[in-house]
mmCIF file of C-alpha atoms in Angstrom:
data_model
loop_
_atom_site.group_PDB
_atom_site.id
_atom_site.type_symbol
_atom_site.label_atom_id
_atom_site.label_comp_id
_atom_site.label_asym_id
_atom_site.label_seq_id
_atom_site.Cartn_x
_atom_site.Cartn_y
_atom_site.Cartn_z
ATOM 1 C CA MET A 70 76.700 96.341 102.635
ATOM 2 C CA THR A 71 78.651 94.107 105.051
ATOM 3 C CA PRO A 72 82.115 95.505 104.109
ATOM 4 C CA PHE A 73 80.843 99.054 104.778
ATOM 5 C CA VAL A 74 79.495 98.014 108.194
ATOM 6 C CA PHE A 75 82.845 96.404 108.993
ATOM 7 C CA ALA A 76 84.880 99.460 107.905
ATOM 8 C CA PHE A 77 82.557 101.923 109.674
ATOM 9 C CA LYS A 78 82.851 100.110 113.014
ATOM 10 C CA LEU A 79 86.642 100.032 112.737
ATOM 11 C CA LEU A 80 86.744 103.768 111.951
ATOM 12 C CA ILE A 81 84.667 104.696 115.011
ATOM 13 C CA SER A 82 87.061 102.679 117.222
ATOM 14 C CA VAL A 83 84.757 99.827 118.184
ATOM 15 C CA PRO A 84 86.927 97.086 119.801
ATOM 16 C CA VAL A 85 88.105 94.648 117.136
ATOM 17 C CA ALA A 86 86.536 91.593 118.826
ATOM 18 C CA LEU A 87 83.131 93.317 118.749
ATOM 19 C CA VAL A 88 83.683 94.428 115.142
ATOM 20 C CA LEU A 89 84.244 90.808 114.109
ATOM 21 C CA SER A 90 81.265 89.460 116.072
ATOM 22 C CA LEU A 91 78.816 92.196 115.056
ATOM 23 C CA THR A 92 79.854 91.998 111.406
ATOM 24 C CA ALA A 93 79.137 88.247 111.436
ATOM 25 C CA ILE A 94 75.725 88.882 113.047
ATOM 26 C CA TRP A 95 74.957 91.560 110.466
ATOM 27 C CA TYR A 96 75.974 89.216 107.617
ATOM 28 C CA ILE A 97 73.717 86.417 108.902
ATOM 29 C CA TRP A 98 70.796 88.842 109.142
ATOM 30 C CA GLU A 99 71.518 90.285 105.688
ATOM 31 C CA SER A 100 71.839 86.836 104.092
ATOM 32 C CA GLY A 101 68.513 85.700 105.548
ATOM 33 C CA ASN A 102 70.099 82.406 106.701
ATOM 34 C CA THR A 103 68.983 82.920 110.314
ATOM 35 C CA VAL A 104 69.548 79.224 111.143
ATOM 36 C CA LEU A 105 73.206 80.243 111.565
ATOM 37 C CA TYR A 106 72.210 82.183 114.697
ATOM 38 C CA ASP A 107 71.610 78.837 116.438
ATOM 39 C CA SER A 108 75.214 77.787 115.973
ATOM 40 C CA PHE A 109 76.769 81.229 116.593
ATOM 41 C CA GLY A 110 77.833 80.496 120.174
ATOM 42 C CA GLN A 111 79.017 76.997 119.273
ATOM 43 C CA LYS A 112 81.158 78.404 116.467
ATOM 44 C CA MET A 113 82.776 80.917 118.830
ATOM 45 C CA PHE A 114 83.538 78.209 121.378
ATOM 46 C CA SER A 115 84.928 75.808 118.768
ATOM 47 C CA GLY A 116 87.438 78.494 117.769
ATOM 48 C CA LEU A 117 88.974 78.174 121.226
ATOM 49 C CA GLU A 118 89.186 74.371 121.277
ATOM 50 C CA THR A 119 92.888 74.455 120.446
ATOM 51 C CA TYR A 120 95.462 73.205 122.908
ATOM 52 C CA GLY A 121 98.070 75.690 121.663
ATOM 53 C CA LEU A 122 96.023 78.680 122.844
ATOM 54 C CA LEU A 123 96.787 77.748 126.464
ATOM 55 C CA ALA A 124 100.310 79.019 125.823
ATOM 56 C CA ILE A 125 99.077 82.635 125.643
ATOM 57 C CA PRO A 126 98.022 83.118 129.299
ATOM 58 C CA LEU A 127 100.955 80.970 130.479
ATOM 59 C CA PHE A 128 103.550 83.117 128.691
ATOM 60 C CA MET A 129 101.824 86.230 130.019
ATOM 61 C CA LEU A 130 101.953 84.814 133.537
ATOM 62 C CA THR A 131 105.675 84.048 133.137
ATOM 63 C CA GLY A 132 106.339 87.679 132.195
ATOM 64 C CA GLU A 133 104.317 88.974 135.162
ATOM 65 C CA MET A 134 106.216 86.718 137.568
ATOM 66 C CA MET A 135 109.550 87.803 136.137
ATOM 67 C CA ASN A 136 108.772 91.462 136.698
ATOM 68 C CA GLU A 137 107.499 90.830 140.212
ATOM 69 C CA GLY A 138 110.384 88.483 141.098
ATOM 70 C CA GLY A 139 113.263 90.834 140.234
ATOM 71 C CA MET A 140 114.544 88.789 137.305
ATOM 72 C CA THR A 141 114.427 91.686 134.826
ATOM 73 C CA ARG A 142 116.980 93.688 136.833
ATOM 74 C CA ARG A 143 119.368 90.734 137.030
ATOM 75 C CA LEU A 144 119.154 90.064 133.290
ATOM 76 C CA ILE A 145 120.065 93.698 132.590
ATOM 77 C CA ASN A 146 123.008 93.405 134.969
ATOM 78 C CA ALA A 147 124.177 90.229 133.206
ATOM 79 C CA ALA A 148 124.050 92.044 129.850
ATOM 80 C CA ARG A 149 126.595 94.534 131.237
ATOM 81 C CA VAL A 150 129.137 91.721 131.522
ATOM 82 C CA PHE A 151 129.174 91.137 127.747
ATOM 83 C CA VAL A 152 128.822 94.630 126.221
ATOM 84 C CA GLY A 153 129.062 97.147 129.075
ATOM 85 C CA GLY A 154 132.613 98.302 128.311
ATOM 86 C CA PHE A 155 132.118 99.243 124.646
ATOM 87 C CA ARG A 156 131.633 102.835 123.540
ATOM 88 C CA GLY A 157 127.887 103.276 123.793
ATOM 89 C CA GLY A 158 127.916 100.279 126.112
ATOM 90 C CA LEU A 159 124.629 101.111 127.812
ATOM 91 C CA ALA A 160 122.830 101.196 124.455
ATOM 92 C CA TYR A 161 124.169 97.700 123.694
ATOM 93 C CA ILE A 162 123.166 96.582 127.208
ATOM 94 C CA ASN A 163 119.663 97.849 126.439
ATOM 95 C CA LEU A 164 119.591 95.831 123.214
ATOM 96 C CA LEU A 165 121.025 92.636 124.760
ATOM 97 C CA ALA A 166 118.680 92.843 127.762
ATOM 98 C CA ASN A 167 115.778 93.229 125.312
ATOM 99 C CA MET A 168 116.923 90.016 123.597
ATOM 100 C CA PHE A 169 116.891 88.195 126.951
ATOM 101 C CA MET A 170 113.450 89.586 127.738
ATOM 102 C CA ALA A 171 112.122 88.714 124.269
ATOM 103 C CA ALA A 172 112.952 85.068 124.958
ATOM 104 C CA ILE A 173 110.651 85.195 127.980
ATOM 105 C CA ILE A 174 107.845 87.746 127.668
ATOM 106 C CA GLY A 175 106.737 87.323 124.019
ATOM 107 C CA SER A 176 104.725 90.592 124.008
ATOM 108 C CA ALA A 177 106.207 93.760 122.506
ATOM 109 C CA THR A 178 103.985 96.153 124.468
ATOM 110 C CA ALA A 179 104.755 94.477 127.809
ATOM 111 C CA GLN A 180 108.464 94.395 127.007
ATOM 112 C CA ILE A 181 108.577 98.085 126.034
ATOM 113 C CA ALA A 182 106.776 99.004 129.265
ATOM 114 C CA VAL A 183 109.203 97.014 131.438
ATOM 115 C CA MET A 184 112.411 98.067 129.680
ATOM 116 C CA ALA A 185 111.514 101.754 129.231
ATOM 117 C CA ARG A 186 111.028 102.062 132.966
ATOM 118 C CA ALA A 187 114.310 100.278 133.695
ATOM 119 C CA MET A 188 116.711 101.517 130.993
ATOM 120 C CA THR A 189 115.757 105.048 129.865
ATOM 121 C CA PRO A 190 116.626 106.783 133.184
ATOM 122 C CA GLU A 191 119.928 104.855 133.378
ATOM 123 C CA MET A 192 120.946 105.900 129.852
ATOM 124 C CA GLU A 193 119.971 109.515 130.521
ATOM 125 C CA LYS A 194 122.145 109.575 133.676
ATOM 126 C CA GLU A 195 125.191 108.506 131.620
ATOM 127 C CA GLY A 196 124.744 111.323 129.101
ATOM 128 C CA TYR A 197 122.665 109.739 126.325
ATOM 129 C CA ASP A 198 119.994 111.787 124.592
ATOM 130 C CA LYS A 199 116.679 110.988 126.272
ATOM 131 C CA GLY A 200 114.891 110.521 122.937
ATOM 132 C CA PHE A 201 117.548 108.074 121.707
ATOM 133 C CA ALA A 202 117.412 106.144 125.004
ATOM 134 C CA ALA A 203 113.629 105.715 124.737
ATOM 135 C CA ALA A 204 113.866 104.913 121.001
ATOM 136 C CA THR A 205 116.476 102.170 121.592
ATOM 137 C CA THR A 206 114.223 100.623 124.234
ATOM 138 C CA ALA A 207 111.156 100.834 121.982
ATOM 139 C CA ALA A 208 113.069 99.300 119.042
ATOM 140 C CA GLY A 209 114.257 96.468 121.302
ATOM 141 C CA GLY A 210 110.588 95.690 121.955
ATOM 142 C CA LEU A 211 110.246 94.704 118.284
ATOM 143 C CA LEU A 212 112.310 91.604 119.069
ATOM 144 C CA ALA A 213 109.538 90.186 121.291
ATOM 145 C CA PRO A 214 107.159 89.094 118.500
ATOM 146 C CA VAL A 215 109.985 87.426 116.533
ATOM 147 C CA ILE A 216 112.368 85.777 119.012
ATOM 148 C CA PRO A 217 110.483 82.816 120.529
ATOM 149 C CA PRO A 218 108.239 82.566 122.416
ATOM 150 C CA SER A 219 105.892 84.964 120.646
ATOM 151 C CA MET A 220 102.174 85.378 121.242
ATOM 152 C CA MET A 221 101.705 86.491 117.643
ATOM 153 C CA PHE A 222 103.388 83.274 116.468
ATOM 154 C CA VAL A 223 101.080 81.223 118.733
ATOM 155 C CA ILE A 224 98.005 82.898 117.256
ATOM 156 C CA PHE A 225 99.302 82.613 113.676
ATOM 157 C CA GLY A 226 100.134 78.930 114.240
ATOM 158 C CA VAL A 227 96.616 78.246 115.513
ATOM 159 C CA LEU A 228 94.959 80.099 112.613
ATOM 160 C CA ALA A 229 97.279 78.567 109.987
ATOM 161 C CA GLN A 230 96.999 75.096 111.595
ATOM 162 C CA ILE A 231 100.768 74.579 111.642
ATOM 163 C CA PRO A 232 102.936 73.385 114.580
ATOM 164 C CA ILE A 233 103.603 76.302 116.947
ATOM 165 C CA GLY A 234 106.994 74.839 117.933
ATOM 166 C CA ASP A 235 108.148 74.993 114.304
ATOM 167 C CA MET A 236 106.809 78.546 114.045
ATOM 168 C CA PHE A 237 108.988 79.470 117.035
ATOM 169 C CA LEU A 238 112.034 77.936 115.324
ATOM 170 C CA ALA A 239 111.282 79.982 112.208
ATOM 171 C CA GLY A 240 111.664 83.175 114.239
ATOM 172 C CA ILE A 241 115.151 82.509 115.652
ATOM 173 C CA LEU A 242 117.278 83.560 112.636
ATOM 174 C CA PRO A 243 115.127 86.627 111.788
ATOM 175 C CA GLY A 244 115.314 87.666 115.448
ATOM 176 C CA LEU A 245 119.107 87.402 115.467
ATOM 177 C CA LEU A 246 119.294 89.325 112.174
ATOM 178 C CA MET A 247 117.196 92.103 113.691
ATOM 179 C CA ALA A 248 119.374 92.252 116.803
ATOM 180 C CA ILE A 249 122.545 92.482 114.655
ATOM 181 C CA SER A 250 121.007 95.211 112.483
ATOM 182 C CA PHE A 251 120.017 97.197 115.608
ATOM 183 C CA ALA A 252 123.585 96.842 116.949
ATOM 184 C CA CYS A 253 124.873 98.248 113.631
ATOM 185 C CA VAL A 254 122.462 101.192 113.904
ATOM 186 C CA ILE A 255 123.701 101.921 117.448
ATOM 187 C CA ALA A 256 127.348 101.700 116.265
ATOM 188 C CA ILE A 257 126.768 104.108 113.345
ATOM 189 C CA ILE A 258 124.841 106.637 115.455
ATOM 190 C CA GLY A 259 127.462 106.322 118.208
ATOM 191 C CA PHE A 260 130.261 107.019 115.719
ATOM 192 C CA PHE A 261 128.697 110.329 114.660
ATOM 193 C CA GLN A 262 127.354 111.399 118.063
ATOM 194 C CA GLY A 263 130.295 110.264 120.209
ATOM 195 C CA PHE A 264 128.574 108.043 122.748
ATOM 196 C CA PRO A 265 130.185 107.798 126.208
ATOM 197 C CA LYS A 266 132.528 104.866 126.793
ATOM 198 C CA GLY A 267 131.273 102.261 129.242
ATOM 199 C CA ASP A 268 133.161 100.534 132.033
ATOM 200 C CA TRP A 269 133.857 96.803 132.075
ATOM 201 C CA PHE A 270 132.954 94.887 135.220
ATOM 202 C CA THR A 271 135.837 93.465 137.207
ATOM 203 C CA ARG A 272 136.184 89.686 137.123
ATOM 204 C CA LYS A 273 134.583 89.463 140.558
ATOM 205 C CA GLU A 274 131.644 91.700 139.560
ATOM 206 C CA SER A 275 131.160 89.776 136.296
ATOM 207 C CA LEU A 276 131.053 86.451 138.119
ATOM 208 C CA ALA A 277 128.584 87.804 140.678
ATOM 209 C CA ALA A 278 126.302 89.222 137.956
ATOM 210 C CA LEU A 279 126.320 85.982 135.949
ATOM 211 C CA LEU A 280 125.696 83.811 139.007
ATOM 212 C CA ALA A 281 122.789 86.043 140.039
ATOM 213 C CA CYS A 282 121.355 85.734 136.524
ATOM 214 C CA LEU A 283 121.711 81.959 136.181
ATOM 215 C CA PRO A 284 118.391 81.023 137.846
ATOM 216 C CA ALA A 285 116.536 83.556 135.663
ATOM 217 C CA ALA A 286 118.294 82.169 132.560
ATOM 218 C CA LEU A 287 116.600 78.811 133.225
ATOM 219 C CA ILE A 288 113.357 80.325 131.926
ATOM 220 C CA PRO A 289 114.365 80.958 128.267
ATOM 221 C CA LEU A 290 116.339 77.694 128.323
ATOM 222 C CA ALA A 291 113.239 75.803 129.448
ATOM 223 C CA ILE A 292 111.104 77.439 126.745
ATOM 224 C CA ILE A 293 113.431 77.238 123.748
ATOM 225 C CA GLY A 294 115.307 74.090 124.793
ATOM 226 C CA GLY A 295 112.114 72.170 125.493
ATOM 227 C CA ILE A 296 110.738 72.993 122.048
ATOM 228 C CA LEU A 297 114.031 72.634 120.162
ATOM 229 C CA PHE A 298 114.799 69.152 121.540
ATOM 230 C CA GLY A 299 111.212 67.925 121.378
ATOM 231 C CA ILE A 300 110.971 67.459 125.151
ATOM 232 C CA ALA A 301 107.850 69.582 125.530
ATOM 233 C CA THR A 302 105.226 71.316 123.397
ATOM 234 C CA PRO A 303 105.118 75.151 123.440
ATOM 235 C CA THR A 304 102.179 75.002 125.877
ATOM 236 C CA GLU A 305 104.014 72.613 128.204
ATOM 237 C CA SER A 306 107.161 74.771 127.934
ATOM 238 C CA ALA A 307 105.112 77.824 128.898
ATOM 239 C CA ALA A 308 103.715 76.004 131.948
ATOM 240 C CA ILE A 309 107.218 74.863 133.004
ATOM 241 C CA ALA A 310 108.569 78.404 132.490
ATOM 242 C CA SER A 311 105.860 79.938 134.690
ATOM 243 C CA LEU A 312 106.580 77.381 137.422
ATOM 244 C CA ILE A 313 110.333 78.108 137.231
ATOM 245 C CA ALA A 314 109.650 81.870 137.322
ATOM 246 C CA PHE A 315 107.571 81.441 140.483
ATOM 247 C CA LEU A 316 110.092 79.178 142.251
ATOM 248 C CA VAL A 317 113.076 81.367 141.309
ATOM 249 C CA GLY A 318 111.326 84.592 142.307
ATOM 250 C CA TRP A 319 110.079 83.110 145.597
ATOM 251 C CA LEU A 320 112.739 80.680 146.833
ATOM 252 C CA ILE A 321 115.958 82.033 145.277
ATOM 253 C CA TYR A 322 115.516 85.786 144.887
ATOM 254 C CA GLY A 323 112.923 86.145 147.642
ATOM 255 C CA GLU A 324 111.121 89.010 145.848
ATOM 256 C CA LEU A 325 107.992 87.172 144.684
ATOM 257 C CA LYS A 326 105.623 86.534 147.566
ATOM 258 C CA PRO A 327 102.870 83.883 147.347
ATOM 259 C CA SER A 328 100.468 86.573 148.589
ATOM 260 C CA ALA A 329 101.032 88.439 145.280
ATOM 261 C CA LEU A 330 99.888 85.474 143.153
ATOM 262 C CA PHE A 331 96.190 86.352 143.171
ATOM 263 C CA ALA A 332 96.887 89.823 141.732
ATOM 264 C CA LEU A 333 99.205 88.287 139.102
ATOM 265 C CA PHE A 334 96.615 85.664 138.117
ATOM 266 C CA LYS A 335 93.893 88.310 137.901
ATOM 267 C CA ARG A 336 96.008 90.634 135.722
ATOM 268 C CA THR A 337 96.998 87.737 133.453
ATOM 269 C CA ALA A 338 93.395 86.536 133.131
ATOM 270 C CA VAL A 339 92.125 90.002 132.177
ATOM 271 C CA ASN A 340 94.860 90.569 129.562
ATOM 272 C CA ALA A 341 94.631 87.043 128.100
ATOM 273 C CA SER A 342 90.824 87.103 127.919
ATOM 274 C CA MET A 343 90.902 90.072 125.523
ATOM 275 C CA ILE A 344 93.106 88.148 123.086
ATOM 276 C CA VAL A 345 91.129 84.923 123.458
ATOM 277 C CA PHE A 346 87.838 86.760 122.822
ATOM 278 C CA MET A 347 89.291 88.185 119.599
ATOM 279 C CA ILE A 348 90.208 84.674 118.433
ATOM 280 C CA ALA A 349 86.699 83.399 119.244
ATOM 281 C CA ALA A 350 85.180 86.324 117.354
ATOM 282 C CA ALA A 351 87.484 85.611 114.399
ATOM 283 C CA SER A 352 85.982 82.114 114.154
ATOM 284 C CA VAL A 353 82.497 83.463 113.471
ATOM 285 C CA PHE A 354 83.888 86.196 111.225
ATOM 286 C CA GLY A 355 85.226 83.298 109.138
ATOM 287 C CA TRP A 356 81.640 82.793 107.935
ATOM 288 C CA VAL A 357 81.754 86.163 106.200
ATOM 289 C CA ILE A 358 85.111 85.373 104.575
ATOM 290 C CA ILE A 359 83.971 81.909 103.409
ATOM 291 C CA TYR A 360 80.570 82.926 102.039
ATOM 292 C CA GLU A 361 81.914 86.045 100.334
ATOM 293 C CA ALA A 362 84.821 84.011 98.816
ATOM 294 C CA LEU A 363 87.111 86.879 99.783
ATOM 295 C CA PRO A 364 90.445 85.021 99.407
ATOM 296 C CA GLN A 365 89.491 83.814 95.930
ATOM 297 C CA LYS A 366 88.464 87.304 94.767
ATOM 298 C CA LEU A 367 91.609 88.880 96.203
ATOM 299 C CA ALA A 368 93.765 86.117 94.691
ATOM 300 C CA ALA A 369 92.299 86.801 91.244
ATOM 301 C CA LEU A 370 93.100 90.506 91.627
ATOM 302 C CA ILE A 371 96.681 90.066 92.866
ATOM 303 C CA THR A 372 97.610 87.280 90.412
ATOM 304 C CA SER A 373 96.517 89.583 87.590
ATOM 305 C CA ILE A 374 99.187 92.045 88.800
ATOM 306 C CA THR A 375 102.097 89.637 89.357
ATOM 307 C CA SER A 376 102.999 85.948 89.377
ATOM 308 C CA ASP A 377 106.297 86.499 91.226
ATOM 309 C CA PRO A 378 106.173 85.386 94.922
ATOM 310 C CA PHE A 379 108.740 88.060 95.896
ATOM 311 C CA VAL A 380 106.726 90.872 94.300
ATOM 312 C CA PHE A 381 103.583 89.470 95.955
ATOM 313 C CA LEU A 382 105.281 89.622 99.366
ATOM 314 C CA LEU A 383 106.418 93.206 98.695
ATOM 315 C CA ILE A 384 102.799 94.151 97.913
ATOM 316 C CA VAL A 385 101.645 92.352 101.061
ATOM 317 C CA ASN A 386 104.308 94.182 103.092
ATOM 318 C CA CYS A 387 103.008 97.563 101.893
ATOM 319 C CA VAL A 388 99.420 96.583 102.721
ATOM 320 C CA LEU A 389 100.370 95.182 106.127
ATOM 321 C CA LEU A 390 102.360 98.301 106.990
ATOM 322 C CA ALA A 391 99.255 100.426 106.385
ATOM 323 C CA VAL A 392 97.061 98.005 108.356
ATOM 324 C CA GLY A 393 99.552 97.840 111.246
ATOM 325 C CA MET A 394 99.491 101.625 111.557
ATOM 326 C CA LEU A 395 95.752 101.522 112.286
ATOM 327 C CA ILE A 396 95.030 98.173 113.989
ATOM 328 C CA ASP A 397 96.722 96.366 116.878
ATOM 329 C CA GLY A 398 99.167 93.690 115.666
ATOM 330 C CA ILE A 399 97.413 90.699 117.268
ATOM 331 C CA ALA A 400 94.020 91.854 115.991
ATOM 332 C CA ALA A 401 95.500 92.323 112.512
ATOM 333 C CA VAL A 402 96.976 88.782 112.518
ATOM 334 C CA ILE A 403 93.536 87.411 113.386
ATOM 335 C CA LEU A 404 91.877 89.484 110.653
ATOM 336 C CA ILE A 405 94.374 88.996 107.823
ATOM 337 C CA THR A 406 95.702 85.432 108.167
ATOM 338 C CA PRO A 407 92.517 83.691 106.892
ATOM 339 C CA ILE A 408 92.438 86.039 103.878
ATOM 340 C CA LEU A 409 96.060 86.268 102.714
ATOM 341 C CA LEU A 410 97.588 82.937 103.812
ATOM 342 C CA PRO A 411 95.547 80.781 101.352
ATOM 343 C CA ILE A 412 96.622 83.092 98.511
ATOM 344 C CA ALA A 413 100.288 82.932 99.538
ATOM 345 C CA MET A 414 100.268 79.126 99.805
ATOM 346 C CA ASN A 415 97.982 78.137 96.918
ATOM 347 C CA ASP A 416 98.752 80.773 94.285
ATOM 348 C CA TYR A 417 102.391 81.583 95.036
ATOM 349 C CA ASN A 418 103.627 78.419 96.775
ATOM 350 C CA ILE A 419 105.034 80.471 99.670
ATOM 351 C CA ASP A 420 105.985 78.537 102.799
ATOM 352 C CA PRO A 421 103.526 79.319 105.649
ATOM 353 C CA TYR A 422 106.418 79.784 108.092
ATOM 354 C CA GLN A 423 108.058 82.391 105.868
ATOM 355 C CA PHE A 424 104.728 84.168 105.415
ATOM 356 C CA GLY A 425 104.021 84.073 109.158
ATOM 357 C CA VAL A 426 107.390 85.585 110.095
ATOM 358 C CA VAL A 427 107.084 88.346 107.474
ATOM 359 C CA MET A 428 103.514 89.159 108.475
ATOM 360 C CA CYS A 429 104.109 89.225 112.251
ATOM 361 C CA LEU A 430 107.290 91.321 111.962
ATOM 362 C CA ASN A 431 105.607 93.775 109.606
ATOM 363 C CA LEU A 432 102.486 94.194 111.735
ATOM 364 C CA VAL A 433 104.477 94.822 114.904
ATOM 365 C CA LEU A 434 106.055 97.864 113.187
ATOM 366 C CA GLY A 435 102.643 99.470 113.615
ATOM 367 C CA LEU A 436 103.277 99.515 117.369
ATOM 368 C CA LEU A 437 105.862 102.237 116.795
ATOM 369 C CA THR A 438 104.352 104.181 113.907
ATOM 370 C CA PRO A 439 101.682 106.925 114.023
ATOM 371 C CA PRO A 440 98.742 107.436 114.075
ATOM 372 C CA VAL A 441 97.962 104.614 116.544
ATOM 373 C CA GLY A 442 101.467 103.507 117.646
ATOM 374 C CA VAL A 443 100.549 101.917 120.982
ATOM 375 C CA GLY A 444 104.171 100.957 121.723
ATOM 376 C CA LEU A 445 105.293 104.502 120.971
ATOM 377 C CA TYR A 446 102.872 105.912 123.547
ATOM 378 C CA VAL A 447 103.780 103.213 126.097
ATOM 379 C CA ALA A 448 107.480 104.129 125.716
ATOM 380 C CA SER A 449 106.557 107.814 126.005
ATOM 381 C CA THR A 450 104.496 107.304 129.169
ATOM 382 C CA MET A 451 107.111 105.126 130.870
ATOM 383 C CA SER A 452 110.093 107.296 129.949
ATOM 384 C CA GLY A 453 108.560 110.774 130.102
ATOM 385 C CA VAL A 454 109.742 111.580 126.539
ATOM 386 C CA SER A 455 107.317 112.953 123.936
ATOM 387 C CA PRO A 456 106.249 110.484 121.197
ATOM 388 C CA TRP A 457 107.617 112.809 118.488
ATOM 389 C CA GLN A 458 111.017 113.019 120.209
ATOM 390 C CA ILE A 459 111.156 109.203 120.361
ATOM 391 C CA PHE A 460 110.078 108.824 116.732
ATOM 392 C CA ARG A 461 112.794 111.242 115.572
ATOM 393 C CA SER A 462 115.445 108.916 117.022
ATOM 394 C CA LEU A 463 113.567 105.741 116.071
ATOM 395 C CA TRP A 464 113.513 105.984 112.269
ATOM 396 C CA PRO A 465 116.985 104.376 111.696
ATOM 397 C CA PHE A 466 115.808 101.290 113.610
ATOM 398 C CA LEU A 467 112.571 101.158 111.568
ATOM 399 C CA LEU A 468 114.639 101.447 108.375
ATOM 400 C CA ALA A 469 116.762 98.483 109.548
ATOM 401 C CA VAL A 470 113.576 96.428 110.088
ATOM 402 C CA ALA A 471 112.375 97.346 106.578
ATOM 403 C CA VAL A 472 115.656 95.994 105.129
ATOM 404 C CA ILE A 473 115.260 92.770 107.157
ATOM 405 C CA LEU A 474 111.679 92.427 105.859
ATOM 406 C CA VAL A 475 112.883 92.652 102.248
ATOM 407 C CA LEU A 476 115.561 90.016 102.937
ATOM 408 C CA LEU A 477 113.021 87.699 104.600
ATOM 409 C CA SER A 478 110.663 88.155 101.649
ATOM 410 C CA ARG A 479 113.419 87.419 99.112
ATOM 411 C CA PHE A 480 115.146 84.495 100.864
ATOM 412 C CA PRO A 481 112.760 81.870 102.361
ATOM 413 C CA LEU A 482 115.722 79.997 103.878
ATOM 414 C CA LEU A 483 116.151 82.733 106.507
ATOM 415 C CA SER A 484 112.823 81.597 108.008
ATOM 416 C CA THR A 485 112.841 77.892 107.221
ATOM 417 C CA ALA A 486 116.490 76.842 107.751
ATOM 418 C CA LEU A 487 115.985 75.614 111.330
ATOM 419 C CA ILE A 488 112.673 73.791 110.786
#
């Protein structure tokens, strides 16, 4: 009966955190082991007693401060220095700026919202198709959950009980591969559609743009450099990054006022609390998974189909793609990791870092695919382009991600080389 209750609540659009909590309550009542009610609250709280989870609100706060402090605009301007003069230069600027933002924000939805507002009108002014402009921005948002820091990686690391810093390192090569594949897509489309040629900055303009960007560039350096060289943990790096974002926005750029901090803190707290509540609810939902022996039953089913780790990952990719189309990526990570990760590690000897990268990248595709497609609707709202018009121009980018997913599933070294 419990699986039907779980599925029914998901279908009627009950928030995922409540689905997890109420399903656990139903299971306790159904099992007759009502003593578990006494430890329900304690179990939820214990799910949050992880130091790494502090990184989530801190990375969110960093992104909020960047937007408020004018750093996004300067990063876009700096991207012009490197790729602005190529044919289709503004599309490459969009992609490169998304890479910069991915190394700071860590949330695909937030990144799509910021970049769609900034880049789509600019591309339209220079003669690009509005649907393609919005699609390029939306596709660039897919870099956020892969290029560190990534909130999905933080959550996966906590659930899988592996070092979050190493999980971040696992995402660097896949993120670069995605960026290169997106650049190839832009080049091919530009060849057939005849994109307008961009203008290179003069030496003086280039120097001014890079100097203006330097303080903002301290943020990704602090995050990635701190983790890479073992100077700070991901949580400490997130705290340092938020402090740098505040000081740069206030003292150097002069666009972030201390009076705006309360609103930023409030917005961050509201957004972070939704994610944290889902993680707490997932802890009690673990009772259902443990007592029903769900991973063991699923492992028996899948191992009867194949013993090849690559084929297993292809099956998982198909399942995750369907799940990602219906459930938010972060919620899906919380739901699926406790079920599929033990099978991947114990039955197929798959590295948890490889599995985490494949799973997070696959699930984030759901942000841009119907019927739910939150990222698609965010890009549509911010750019004023219909979701269908965006999706028509988006499919080559999604195809590129599918190819990257197959490569990541086939070659573990692409995820584990830097660890």
